[in-house]
Structure formats: C-alpha cells, structure tokens
Tab-separated table of C-alpha atoms in Angstrom:
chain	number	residue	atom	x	y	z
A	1	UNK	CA	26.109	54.725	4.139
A	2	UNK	CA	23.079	56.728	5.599
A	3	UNK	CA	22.461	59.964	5.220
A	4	UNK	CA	21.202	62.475	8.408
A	5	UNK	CA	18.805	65.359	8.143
A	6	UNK	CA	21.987	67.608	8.923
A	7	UNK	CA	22.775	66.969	5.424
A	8	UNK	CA	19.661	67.789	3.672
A	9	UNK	CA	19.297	70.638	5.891
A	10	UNK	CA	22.928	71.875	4.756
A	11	UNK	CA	22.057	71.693	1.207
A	12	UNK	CA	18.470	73.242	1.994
A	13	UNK	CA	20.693	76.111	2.634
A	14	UNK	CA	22.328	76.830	-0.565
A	15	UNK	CA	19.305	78.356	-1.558
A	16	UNK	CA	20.434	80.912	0.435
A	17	UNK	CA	23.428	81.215	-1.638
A	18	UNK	CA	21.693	80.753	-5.240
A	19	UNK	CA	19.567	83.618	-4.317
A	20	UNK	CA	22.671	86.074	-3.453
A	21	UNK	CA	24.705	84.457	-6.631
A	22	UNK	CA	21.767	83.489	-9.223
A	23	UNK	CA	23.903	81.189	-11.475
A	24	UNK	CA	23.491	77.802	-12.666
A	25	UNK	CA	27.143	77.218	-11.479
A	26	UNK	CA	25.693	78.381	-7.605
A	27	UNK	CA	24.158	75.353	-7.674
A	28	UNK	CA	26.282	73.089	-8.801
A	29	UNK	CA	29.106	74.589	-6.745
A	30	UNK	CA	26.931	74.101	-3.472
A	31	UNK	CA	26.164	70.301	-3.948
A	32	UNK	CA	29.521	69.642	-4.852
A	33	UNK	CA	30.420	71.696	-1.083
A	34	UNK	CA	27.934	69.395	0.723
A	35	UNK	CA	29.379	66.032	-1.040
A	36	UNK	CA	32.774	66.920	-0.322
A	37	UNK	CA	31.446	67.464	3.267
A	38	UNK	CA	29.922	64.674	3.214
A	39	UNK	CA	32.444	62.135	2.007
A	40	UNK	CA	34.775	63.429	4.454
A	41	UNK	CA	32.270	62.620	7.041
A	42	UNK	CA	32.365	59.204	6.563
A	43	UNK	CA	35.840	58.915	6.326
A	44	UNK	CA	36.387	60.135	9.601
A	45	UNK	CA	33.784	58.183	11.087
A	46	UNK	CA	34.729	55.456	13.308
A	47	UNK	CA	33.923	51.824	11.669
A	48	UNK	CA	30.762	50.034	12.934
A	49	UNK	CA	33.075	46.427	11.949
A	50	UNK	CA	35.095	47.322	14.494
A	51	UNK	CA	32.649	46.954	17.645
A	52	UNK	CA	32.352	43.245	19.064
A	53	UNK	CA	28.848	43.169	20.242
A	54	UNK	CA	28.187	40.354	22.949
A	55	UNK	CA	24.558	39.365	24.389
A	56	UNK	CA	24.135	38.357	27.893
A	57	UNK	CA	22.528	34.623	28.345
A	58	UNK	CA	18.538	34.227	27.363
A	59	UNK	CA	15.916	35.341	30.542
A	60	UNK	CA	12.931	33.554	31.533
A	61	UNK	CA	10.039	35.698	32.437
A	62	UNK	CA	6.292	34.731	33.070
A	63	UNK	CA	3.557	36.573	30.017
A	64	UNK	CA	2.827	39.580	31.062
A	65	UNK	CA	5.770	40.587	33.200
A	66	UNK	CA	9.199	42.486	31.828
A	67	UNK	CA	12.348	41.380	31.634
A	68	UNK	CA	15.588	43.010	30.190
A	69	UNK	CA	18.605	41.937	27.580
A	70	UNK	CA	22.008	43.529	27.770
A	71	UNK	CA	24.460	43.958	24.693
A	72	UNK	CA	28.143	44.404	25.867
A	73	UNK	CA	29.411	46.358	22.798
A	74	UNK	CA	33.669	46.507	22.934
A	75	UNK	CA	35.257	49.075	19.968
A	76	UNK	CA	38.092	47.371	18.598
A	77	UNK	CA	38.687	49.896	15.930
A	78	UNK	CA	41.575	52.210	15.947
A	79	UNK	CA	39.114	55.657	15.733
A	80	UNK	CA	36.119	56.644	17.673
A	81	UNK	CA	32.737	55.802	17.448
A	82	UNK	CA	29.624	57.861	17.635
A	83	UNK	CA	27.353	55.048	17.411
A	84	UNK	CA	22.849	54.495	17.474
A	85	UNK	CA	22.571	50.852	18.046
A	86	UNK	CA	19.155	49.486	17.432
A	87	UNK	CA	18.596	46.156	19.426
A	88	UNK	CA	15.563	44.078	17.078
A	89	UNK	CA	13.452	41.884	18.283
A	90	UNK	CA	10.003	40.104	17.184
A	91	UNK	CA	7.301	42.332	17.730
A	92	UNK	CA	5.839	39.659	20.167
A	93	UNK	CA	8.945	40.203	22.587
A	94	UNK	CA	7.855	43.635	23.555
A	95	UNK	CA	11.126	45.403	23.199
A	96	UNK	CA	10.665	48.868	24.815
A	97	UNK	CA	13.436	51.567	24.250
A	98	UNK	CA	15.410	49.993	21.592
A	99	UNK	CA	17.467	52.361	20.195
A	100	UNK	CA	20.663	53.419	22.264
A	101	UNK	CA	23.351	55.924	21.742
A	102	UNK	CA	27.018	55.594	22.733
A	103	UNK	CA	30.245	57.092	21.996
A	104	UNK	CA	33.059	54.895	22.401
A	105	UNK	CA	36.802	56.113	22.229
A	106	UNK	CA	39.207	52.302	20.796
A	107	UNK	CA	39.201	49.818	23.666
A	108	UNK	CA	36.546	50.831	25.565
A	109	UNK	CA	33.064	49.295	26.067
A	110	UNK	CA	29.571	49.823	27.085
A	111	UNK	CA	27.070	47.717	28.209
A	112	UNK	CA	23.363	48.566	26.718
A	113	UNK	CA	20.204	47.355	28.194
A	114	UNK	CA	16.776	46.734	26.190
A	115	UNK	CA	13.461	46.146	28.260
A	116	UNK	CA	11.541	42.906	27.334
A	117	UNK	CA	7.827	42.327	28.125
A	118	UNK	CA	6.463	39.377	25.754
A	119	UNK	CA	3.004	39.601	25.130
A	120	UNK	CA	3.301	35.544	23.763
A	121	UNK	CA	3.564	32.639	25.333
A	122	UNK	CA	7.517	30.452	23.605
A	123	UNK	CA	10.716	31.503	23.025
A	124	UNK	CA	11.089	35.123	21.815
A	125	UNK	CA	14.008	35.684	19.352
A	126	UNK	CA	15.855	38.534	18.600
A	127	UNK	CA	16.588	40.279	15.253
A	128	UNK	CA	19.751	42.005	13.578
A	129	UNK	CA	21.827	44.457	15.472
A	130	UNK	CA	21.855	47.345	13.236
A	131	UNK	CA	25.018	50.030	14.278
A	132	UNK	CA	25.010	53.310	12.599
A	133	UNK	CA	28.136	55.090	13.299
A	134	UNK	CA	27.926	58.922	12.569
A	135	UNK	CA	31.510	61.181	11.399
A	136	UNK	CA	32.163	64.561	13.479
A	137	UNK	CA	29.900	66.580	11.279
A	138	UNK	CA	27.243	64.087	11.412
A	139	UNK	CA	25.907	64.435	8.363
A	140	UNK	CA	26.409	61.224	7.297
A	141	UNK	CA	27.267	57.501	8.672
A	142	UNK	CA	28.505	54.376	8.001
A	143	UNK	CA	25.355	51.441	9.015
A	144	UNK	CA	26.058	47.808	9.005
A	145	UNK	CA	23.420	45.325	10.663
A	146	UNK	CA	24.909	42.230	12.601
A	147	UNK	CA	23.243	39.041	13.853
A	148	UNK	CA	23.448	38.833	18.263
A	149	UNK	CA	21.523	36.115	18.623
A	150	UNK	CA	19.144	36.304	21.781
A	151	UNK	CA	16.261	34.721	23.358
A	152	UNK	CA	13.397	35.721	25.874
A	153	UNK	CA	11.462	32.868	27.022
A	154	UNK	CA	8.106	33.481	27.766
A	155	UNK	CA	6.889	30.959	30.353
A	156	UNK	CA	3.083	30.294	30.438
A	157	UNK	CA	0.584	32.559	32.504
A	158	UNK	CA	-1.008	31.352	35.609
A	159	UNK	CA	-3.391	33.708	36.721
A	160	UNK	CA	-5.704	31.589	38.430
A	161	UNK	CA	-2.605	31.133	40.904
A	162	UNK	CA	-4.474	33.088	43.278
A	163	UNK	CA	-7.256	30.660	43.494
A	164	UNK	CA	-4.707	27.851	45.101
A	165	UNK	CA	-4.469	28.711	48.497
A	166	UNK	CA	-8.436	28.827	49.136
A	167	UNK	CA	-8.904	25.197	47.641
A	168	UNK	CA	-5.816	24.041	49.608
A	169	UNK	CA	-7.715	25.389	52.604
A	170	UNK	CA	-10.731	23.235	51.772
A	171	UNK	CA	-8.420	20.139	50.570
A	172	UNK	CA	-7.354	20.251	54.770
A	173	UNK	CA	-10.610	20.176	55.623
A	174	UNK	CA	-10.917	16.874	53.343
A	175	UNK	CA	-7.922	14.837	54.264
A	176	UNK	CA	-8.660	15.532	57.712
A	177	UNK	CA	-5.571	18.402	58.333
A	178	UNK	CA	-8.365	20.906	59.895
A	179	UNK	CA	-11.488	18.596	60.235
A	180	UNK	CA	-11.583	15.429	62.576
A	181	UNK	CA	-11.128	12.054	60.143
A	182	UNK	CA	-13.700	10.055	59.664
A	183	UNK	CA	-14.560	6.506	58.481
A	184	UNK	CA	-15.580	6.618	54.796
A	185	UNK	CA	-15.909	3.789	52.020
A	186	UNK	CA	-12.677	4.396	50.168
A	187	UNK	CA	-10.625	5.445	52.653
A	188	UNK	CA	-7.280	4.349	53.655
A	189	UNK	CA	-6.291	3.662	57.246
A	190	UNK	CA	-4.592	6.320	58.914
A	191	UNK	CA	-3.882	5.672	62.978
A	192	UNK	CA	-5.755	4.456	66.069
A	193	UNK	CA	-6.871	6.713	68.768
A	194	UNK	CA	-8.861	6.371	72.379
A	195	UNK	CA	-12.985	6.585	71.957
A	196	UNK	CA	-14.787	8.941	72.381
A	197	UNK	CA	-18.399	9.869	72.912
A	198	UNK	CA	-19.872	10.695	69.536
A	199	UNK	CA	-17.765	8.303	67.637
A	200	UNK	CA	-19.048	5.534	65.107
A	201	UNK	CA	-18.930	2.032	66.842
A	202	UNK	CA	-18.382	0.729	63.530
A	203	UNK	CA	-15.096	1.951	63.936
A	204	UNK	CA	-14.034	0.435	66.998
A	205	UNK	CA	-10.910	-1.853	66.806
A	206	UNK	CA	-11.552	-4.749	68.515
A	207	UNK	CA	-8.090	-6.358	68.576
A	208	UNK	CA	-6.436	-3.069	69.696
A	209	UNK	CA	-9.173	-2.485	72.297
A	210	UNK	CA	-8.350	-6.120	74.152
A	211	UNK	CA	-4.757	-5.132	73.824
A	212	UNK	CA	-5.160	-1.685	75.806
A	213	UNK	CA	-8.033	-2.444	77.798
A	214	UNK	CA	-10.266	0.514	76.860
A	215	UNK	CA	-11.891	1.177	73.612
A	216	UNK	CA	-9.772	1.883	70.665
A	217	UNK	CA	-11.514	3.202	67.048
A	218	UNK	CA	-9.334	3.267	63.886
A	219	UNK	CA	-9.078	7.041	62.112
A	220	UNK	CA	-9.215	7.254	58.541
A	221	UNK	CA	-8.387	9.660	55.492
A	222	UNK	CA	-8.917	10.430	52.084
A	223	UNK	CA	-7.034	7.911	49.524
A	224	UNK	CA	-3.751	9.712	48.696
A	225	UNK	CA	-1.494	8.410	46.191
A	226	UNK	CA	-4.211	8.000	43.236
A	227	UNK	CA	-3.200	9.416	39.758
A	228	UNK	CA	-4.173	12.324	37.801
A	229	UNK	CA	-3.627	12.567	33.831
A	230	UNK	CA	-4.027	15.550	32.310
A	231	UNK	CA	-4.015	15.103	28.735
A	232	UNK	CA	-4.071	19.056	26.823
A	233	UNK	CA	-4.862	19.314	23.121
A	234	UNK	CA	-2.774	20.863	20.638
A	235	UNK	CA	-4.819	20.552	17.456
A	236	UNK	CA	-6.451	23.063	15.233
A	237	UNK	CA	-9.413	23.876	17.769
A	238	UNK	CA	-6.742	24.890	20.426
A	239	UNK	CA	-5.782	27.826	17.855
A	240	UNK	CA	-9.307	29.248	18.424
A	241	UNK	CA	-9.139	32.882	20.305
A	242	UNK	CA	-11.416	33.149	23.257
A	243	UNK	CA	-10.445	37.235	24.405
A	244	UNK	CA	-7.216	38.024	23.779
A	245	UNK	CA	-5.483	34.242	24.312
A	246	UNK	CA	-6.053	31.081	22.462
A	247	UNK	CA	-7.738	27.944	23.897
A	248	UNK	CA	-4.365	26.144	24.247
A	249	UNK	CA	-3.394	28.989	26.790
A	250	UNK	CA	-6.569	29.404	29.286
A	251	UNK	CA	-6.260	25.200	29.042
A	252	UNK	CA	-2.819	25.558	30.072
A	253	UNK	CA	-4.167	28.178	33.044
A	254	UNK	CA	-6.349	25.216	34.281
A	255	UNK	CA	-3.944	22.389	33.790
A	256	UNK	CA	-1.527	24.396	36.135
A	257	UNK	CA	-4.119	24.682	38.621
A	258	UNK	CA	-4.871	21.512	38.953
A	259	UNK	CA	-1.787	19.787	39.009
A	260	UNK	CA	-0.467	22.015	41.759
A	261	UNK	CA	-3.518	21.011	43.909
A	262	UNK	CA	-3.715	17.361	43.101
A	263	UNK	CA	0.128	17.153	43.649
A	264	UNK	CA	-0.183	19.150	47.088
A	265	UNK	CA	-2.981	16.231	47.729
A	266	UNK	CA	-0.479	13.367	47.558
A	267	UNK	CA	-1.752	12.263	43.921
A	268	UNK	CA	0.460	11.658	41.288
A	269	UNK	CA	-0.012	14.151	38.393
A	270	UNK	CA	1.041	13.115	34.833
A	271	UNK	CA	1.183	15.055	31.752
A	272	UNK	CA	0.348	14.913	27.992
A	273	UNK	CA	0.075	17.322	25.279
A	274	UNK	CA	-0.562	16.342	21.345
A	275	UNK	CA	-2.407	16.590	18.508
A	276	UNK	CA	-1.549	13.510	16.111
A	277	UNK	CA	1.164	12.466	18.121
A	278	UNK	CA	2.326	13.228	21.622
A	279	UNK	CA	4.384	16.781	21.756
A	280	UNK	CA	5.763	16.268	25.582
A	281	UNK	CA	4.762	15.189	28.784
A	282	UNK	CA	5.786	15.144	32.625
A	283	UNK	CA	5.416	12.156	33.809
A	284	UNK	CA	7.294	10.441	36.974
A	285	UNK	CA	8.215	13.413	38.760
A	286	UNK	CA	7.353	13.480	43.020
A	287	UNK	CA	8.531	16.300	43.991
A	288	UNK	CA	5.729	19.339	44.015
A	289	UNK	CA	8.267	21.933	43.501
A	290	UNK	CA	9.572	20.359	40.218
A	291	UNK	CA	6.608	18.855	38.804
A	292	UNK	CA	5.294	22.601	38.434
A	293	UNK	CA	8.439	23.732	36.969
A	294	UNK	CA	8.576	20.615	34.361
A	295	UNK	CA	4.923	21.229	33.820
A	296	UNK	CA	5.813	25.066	32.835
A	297	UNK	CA	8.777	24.235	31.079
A	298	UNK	CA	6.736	21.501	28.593
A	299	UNK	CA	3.998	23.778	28.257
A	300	UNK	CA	6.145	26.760	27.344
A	301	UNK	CA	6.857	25.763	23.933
A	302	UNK	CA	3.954	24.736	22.554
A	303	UNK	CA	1.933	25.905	19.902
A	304	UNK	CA	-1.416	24.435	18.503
A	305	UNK	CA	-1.059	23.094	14.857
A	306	UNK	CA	-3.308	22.917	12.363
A	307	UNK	CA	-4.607	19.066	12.318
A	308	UNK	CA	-7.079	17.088	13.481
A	309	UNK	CA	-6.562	15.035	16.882
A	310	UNK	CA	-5.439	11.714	16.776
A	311	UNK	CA	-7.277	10.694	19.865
A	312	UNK	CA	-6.667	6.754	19.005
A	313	UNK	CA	-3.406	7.301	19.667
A	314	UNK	CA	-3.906	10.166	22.637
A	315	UNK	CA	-6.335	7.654	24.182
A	316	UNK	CA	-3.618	4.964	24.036
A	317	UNK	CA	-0.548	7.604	25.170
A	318	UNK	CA	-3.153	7.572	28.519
A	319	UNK	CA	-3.329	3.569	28.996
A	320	UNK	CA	0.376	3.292	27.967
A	321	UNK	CA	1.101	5.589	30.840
A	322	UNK	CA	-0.327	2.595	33.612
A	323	UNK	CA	-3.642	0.131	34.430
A	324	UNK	CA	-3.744	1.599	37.468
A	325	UNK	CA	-7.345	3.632	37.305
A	326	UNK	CA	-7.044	7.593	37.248
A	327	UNK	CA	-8.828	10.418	36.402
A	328	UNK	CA	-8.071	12.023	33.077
A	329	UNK	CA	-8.817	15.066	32.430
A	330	UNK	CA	-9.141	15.873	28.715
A	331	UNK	CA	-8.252	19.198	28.323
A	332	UNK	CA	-9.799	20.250	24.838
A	333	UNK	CA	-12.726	22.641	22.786
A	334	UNK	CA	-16.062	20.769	22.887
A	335	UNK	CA	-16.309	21.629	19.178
A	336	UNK	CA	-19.463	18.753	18.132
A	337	UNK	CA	-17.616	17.745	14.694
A	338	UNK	CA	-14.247	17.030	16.384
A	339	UNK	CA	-15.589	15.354	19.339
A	340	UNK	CA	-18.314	13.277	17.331
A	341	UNK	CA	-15.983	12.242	14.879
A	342	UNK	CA	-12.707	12.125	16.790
A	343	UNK	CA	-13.400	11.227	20.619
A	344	UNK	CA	-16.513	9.827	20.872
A	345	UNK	CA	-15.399	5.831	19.373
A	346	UNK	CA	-12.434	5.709	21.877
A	347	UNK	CA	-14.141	6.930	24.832
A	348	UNK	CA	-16.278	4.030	26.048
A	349	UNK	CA	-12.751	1.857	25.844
A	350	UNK	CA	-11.391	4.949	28.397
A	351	UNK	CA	-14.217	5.069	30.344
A	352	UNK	CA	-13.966	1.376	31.143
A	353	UNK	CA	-10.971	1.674	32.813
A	354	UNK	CA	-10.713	5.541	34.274
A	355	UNK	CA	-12.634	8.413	35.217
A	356	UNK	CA	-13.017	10.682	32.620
A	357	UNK	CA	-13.585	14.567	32.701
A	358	UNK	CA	-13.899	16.807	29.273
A	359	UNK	CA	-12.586	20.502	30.375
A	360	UNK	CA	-13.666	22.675	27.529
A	361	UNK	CA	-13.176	26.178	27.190
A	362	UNK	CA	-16.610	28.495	25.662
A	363	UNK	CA	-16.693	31.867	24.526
A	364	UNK	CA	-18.665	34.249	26.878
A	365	UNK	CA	-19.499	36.761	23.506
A	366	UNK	CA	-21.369	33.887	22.532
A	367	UNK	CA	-24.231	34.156	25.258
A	368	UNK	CA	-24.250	38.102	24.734
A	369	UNK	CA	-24.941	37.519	20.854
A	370	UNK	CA	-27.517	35.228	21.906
A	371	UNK	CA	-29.451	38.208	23.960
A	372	UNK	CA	-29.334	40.654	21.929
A	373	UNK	CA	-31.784	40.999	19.171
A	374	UNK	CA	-32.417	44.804	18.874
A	375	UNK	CA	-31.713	45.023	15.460
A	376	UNK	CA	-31.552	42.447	12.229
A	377	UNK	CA	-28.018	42.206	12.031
A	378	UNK	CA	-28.373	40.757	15.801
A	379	UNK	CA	-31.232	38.825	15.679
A	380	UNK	CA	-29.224	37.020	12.667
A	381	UNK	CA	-25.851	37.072	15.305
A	382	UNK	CA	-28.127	36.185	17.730
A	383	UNK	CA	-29.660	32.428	15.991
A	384	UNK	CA	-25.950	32.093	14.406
A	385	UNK	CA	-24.886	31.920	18.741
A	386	UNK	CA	-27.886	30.106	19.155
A	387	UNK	CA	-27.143	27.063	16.858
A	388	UNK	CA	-23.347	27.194	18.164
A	389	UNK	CA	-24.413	26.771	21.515
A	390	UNK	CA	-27.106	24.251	21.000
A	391	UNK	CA	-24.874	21.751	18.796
A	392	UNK	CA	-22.104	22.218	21.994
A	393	UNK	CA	-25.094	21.081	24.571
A	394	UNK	CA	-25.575	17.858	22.451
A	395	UNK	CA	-21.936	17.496	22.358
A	396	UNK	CA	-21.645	17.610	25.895
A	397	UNK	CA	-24.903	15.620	26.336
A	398	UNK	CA	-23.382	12.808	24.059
A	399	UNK	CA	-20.228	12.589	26.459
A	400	UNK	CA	-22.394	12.549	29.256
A	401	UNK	CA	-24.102	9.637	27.968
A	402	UNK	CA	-20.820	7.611	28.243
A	403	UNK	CA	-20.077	8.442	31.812
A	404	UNK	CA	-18.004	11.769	30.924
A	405	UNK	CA	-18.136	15.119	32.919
A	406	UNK	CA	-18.471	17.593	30.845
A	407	UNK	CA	-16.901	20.600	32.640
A	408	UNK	CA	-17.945	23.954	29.506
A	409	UNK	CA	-16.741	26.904	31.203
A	410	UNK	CA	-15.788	30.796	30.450
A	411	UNK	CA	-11.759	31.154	30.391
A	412	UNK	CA	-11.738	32.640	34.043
A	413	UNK	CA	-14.162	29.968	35.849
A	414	UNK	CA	-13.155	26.589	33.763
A	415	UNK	CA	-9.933	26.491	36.272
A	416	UNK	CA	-11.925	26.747	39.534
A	417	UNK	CA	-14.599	23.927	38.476
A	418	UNK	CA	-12.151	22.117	37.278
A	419	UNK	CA	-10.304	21.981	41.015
A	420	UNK	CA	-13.690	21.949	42.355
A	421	UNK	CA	-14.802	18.943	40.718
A	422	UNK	CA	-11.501	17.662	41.826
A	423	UNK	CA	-11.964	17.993	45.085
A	424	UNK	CA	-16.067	16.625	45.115
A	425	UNK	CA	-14.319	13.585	43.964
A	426	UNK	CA	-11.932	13.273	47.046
A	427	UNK	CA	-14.974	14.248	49.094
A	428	UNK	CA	-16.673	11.583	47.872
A	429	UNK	CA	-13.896	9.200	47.884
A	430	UNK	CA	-14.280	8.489	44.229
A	431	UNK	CA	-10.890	8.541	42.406
C-alpha cells in the first residue's frame, strides 16, 4: 500500500479542527477519520494483479539514436483501475517519459509507449513494472511491481560512415572504374583492347595482334579477391576511455570502415575479436550487404574484459583462418608493457607469412598535457604525458622494426588512415 500527499494533506487539516475543539480526543478522533478514509480507499481501488501487462518484441537501434517500447496493459479485474505505471529500465537504455497514467474500466486495454535512446553500446534490459493503482479518493493505493521482460539492442556506432563514399570515389580511380587501367607488377589481367598512341609497348599482345591484324595491348587492374583480417582486441586495454567511449568502441568505428571498403573492393574481409580466447568472428560471408550486418551484429555484444591478451592463440586464430597471405590488421592500444610482453614474440612468425598493420587508438588530452606547463601542477602533468608518449614511440618503433605499420591515431582520424593505408597498398599493388 502507498500512501498519496492527499492523505497527509487531509490529516494536515485536522489542525484546523484541534484548534476549534482543543481536546486530546480532537486528535485522536481526526486520525482515526483519515484511516477510516483511507482503508476504504484501498478497498475500492481496482487491483494492480488484475492487469496482464504484455511487451512488444525487443528493437534494434544504432548508439545515439531513439527508439521506443510499448506495454499492452489488459485489466482483467472485475473493478476499475486508476493506474501510474512506471516502465524501468537500466539507466544506460535512456528511458525518457517513463511514468504513464491510465484508467482502465474491466476488459479494456491500453497500449503505453516508453522512448528509448541507449547511450551504450549491447543489449539494454529492462527492469520491474511497478503499477500503483489509486481508490476514488486517492489518498491511498495498492503498488505491486511485476517483471515484463524487454530488451533494446544497441547496435555499434559508425560515425565515420560518412567518410565511405569519398574513399570509394578514390578506390574507382584505383581499380580502373574512373581512371584508364594500366599495366602494373601485381596486377591481374583484365581484357584486351585496340592500341593506341600513348600506350606502353610492353603491353602489346602479340598473339592477339596476329590474330586481328592490328595491334592489340592487354588492360590490367588492381588484384581483387585478396583477404583482409581484422583481428579487434577485447582485453583489459580496450576498457581504457579515450572521450566519452572506450577503445573497444572507436576500434569498432574503424573496423566498420574498413571492412565496408575492402569488401566494396572485391577482397574478402574476415573477422576476429578476443582477448584469451576468440569471442566471435565473421568469417565466409560474400555478400557486402550481410557481411556489414554480421560484422554489427558480432560486434554488438561485446564488452572488453579484464585480462591480458592471449596473442599466441589470437596469432594462431589468424593462420587457422587460411595460408593464403593477407593483411591483418590488429586492431588494439599500443600500450608498451602489453605489446612488449604479449605481441612482440609472435609477430615475426605473422610477419613471415602476412602483412601486418597495428591500428592503435591515442588520447588527444595527452599532447595538450604535454604543452602546457604554466603552472607546477602542469609542468608535473606535462613530463607524466611526456613519458606516456615517449614509451608508446618505442613501442611503435619496436613493431616497426619487424615489418609492422604502426597506424597511432586520435579516435576521429585512426579510421581514415586506416582506409587510407588500405588503399596505398592497392595503389601499390602490395596485398
């Protein structure tokens, strides 16, 4: 039972009447007035285990954006009820208004609608349903809180969507869509065409040119068909916060990117995500329009956990997947303890056999504490940024040293070198 402010106000008015009757009985006589009231009010009121509550099926909604959930509440009770229904979710789900009002007469129903806008990444659950249904006086009510199970799923961000359609405009100009094709070490054979002045007599096809009688030079493009592995870890340095997001997000960001270029390409994207052991991964899907919406849907649930990489067994997830060469992209926090201790034995193993990129996320706060020395409390800031950055440039200079590029970028440009290293390398014909 729950009482309203009616009541209290209601008894906050027998003062009223103790003043005009000054007895200790005055009192006594007015509480005993409001309880009676009171108890009578919930009698009459309608009750809350007689309303069926039903949820509509979970949403999927990208961070950042809103959604909505529904509850279909049905009074199967024989009175009615004056109900405030408060829909609870996790704080992370975003629930707007979520306290609704109805009045429902037996056998009638309502449908109520919450707004959803997740400010995290994973599946979003909801709380109890707590129904307070209020008597004709409304001074008190009769509360009971029911599980509705619900879920909002969050799907991962991709804000540097918007970068796509320039770097597809440049991949044309590479495999030859908007630029003339070329012969270039590396290249596959596309087609034969007539000469013409300007073009490379290396390329002239001799056998095809005694066929037609009149000079014929083969055509060429970029090497389509190679294979991308992108390889994101989930271990404790993914937890790190660079802004408001964690690593493991603005990673996931530039994974996105770069598998929906490379699959536009021709290439063949796989996926892996783990710390000690592999989480998920997309691999053997051809179709660009799914392999984005597996990629999204492996990503969405996963959370960085607090252990070190296993990259012995990462590293051998990435050989199991085929001997083919690729380019792997490591997607992970150029942190010098994890990566001296952790990736730098299996790397020259990797390196053998693939190209290798390191795609590392750094703090831009870092740089600013390194400028700014006005005071002593900055100057000590300042060397603390100093050191951080230094041990990350010997890091980096380490992997270099074994044939890795070392790609250390701010959230919002890591996805845009990482697609424009991507793309130097089909320029250059080297994946």
């Amino acid at each position: 039972m729950a009482i309203t402010g009616r009541a209290v106000l209601l008894a906050a008015l027998g003062l009223i009447y103790v003043a005009v009757v000054p007895r200790a009985s005055s009192v006594l006589v007015w509480l005993a007035v409001v309880a009676v009231l009171v108890i009578v009010d919930v009698l009459l009121a309608g009750s809350p285990a007689g309303l069926h509550l039903t949820r509509s099926p979970g949403a999927q909604v990208v961070l950042g954006e809103s959604t909505s959930t529904s509850l279909l509440v049905r009074n199967d009770g024989r009175r009615q009820v004056r109900a405030l229904l408060r829909d609870a979710w996790q704080p992370s789900a975003g629930a707007g208004a979520a306290r609704h009002t109805a009045s429902l007469p037996p056998g009638e129903s309502v449908r109520l609608t919450t707004g959803l806008t997740p400010v995290r990444r994973g599946d979003r659950l909801a709380d109890r349903t707590t129904v307070r249904s209020y008597g004709p006086l409304r001074l008190a009510a009769r509360q009971r809180s029911v599980a509705v199970p619900g879920t909002v799923r969050a799907l991962p961000a991709f804000p540097s969507r918007r970068h796509l359609p320039s770097r597809l405009r440049a991949l044309r100009e590479i495999d030859g869509r908007a630029a003339v094709r070329v012969r270039g070490q590396g290249t596959e054979f596309d087609s034969l065409r007539d000469y013409v002045d300007g073009d490379d007599v290396r390329s002239l096809d001799w056998r095809a040119t005694a066929r037609r009688q009149h000079l014929v030079v083969r055509t060429w493009q970029p090497e389509r068909d190679r294979r991308v592995v992108i390889l994101l870890d989930t271990s404790r340095t993914s937890a790190g916060r660079v802004g408001d997001t964690t690593r493991l997000d603005h990673s996931m960001d530039a994974a996105l990117l770069l598998a929906a270029l490379a699959s536009r390409a021709g290439d063949r994207v796989q996926f892996l995500a783990g710390d000690r052991m592999i989480n998920s991964r997309v691999i053997g899907v051809h179709d660009r329009a799914q392999l984005l919406h597996r990629l999204v849907t492996a990503m969405t649930p996963l959370e960085p956990a607090l252990v070190e990489a296993d990259w012995s067994r990462l590293a051998g997830a990435v050989d199991g997947l085929s001997r083919q060469r690729a380019l792997v992209v490591l997607l992970t926090s150029l942190e010098p303890a994890a990566i001296e201790e952790g990736l730098l034995p299996v790397l020259p193993a990797l390196t053998a056999r693939h190209r290798v990129v390191v795609a590392s996320v750094t703090d831009p706060v870092l740089r600013e504490m390194a400028s700014q020395r006005r005071t002593a409390f900055e100057t000590y800031d300042a060397a603390a940024a100093e050191r951080t950055l230094t041990l990350r440039e010997r890091a980096a200079t380490a992997l270099g040293q074994l044939g890795v590029t070392v790609l250390d970028e701010s959230p919002d440009d890591l996805p845009t070198a990482l697609v424009d290293h991507y793309l130097m390398l089909k320029r250059q014909s080297l994946l």
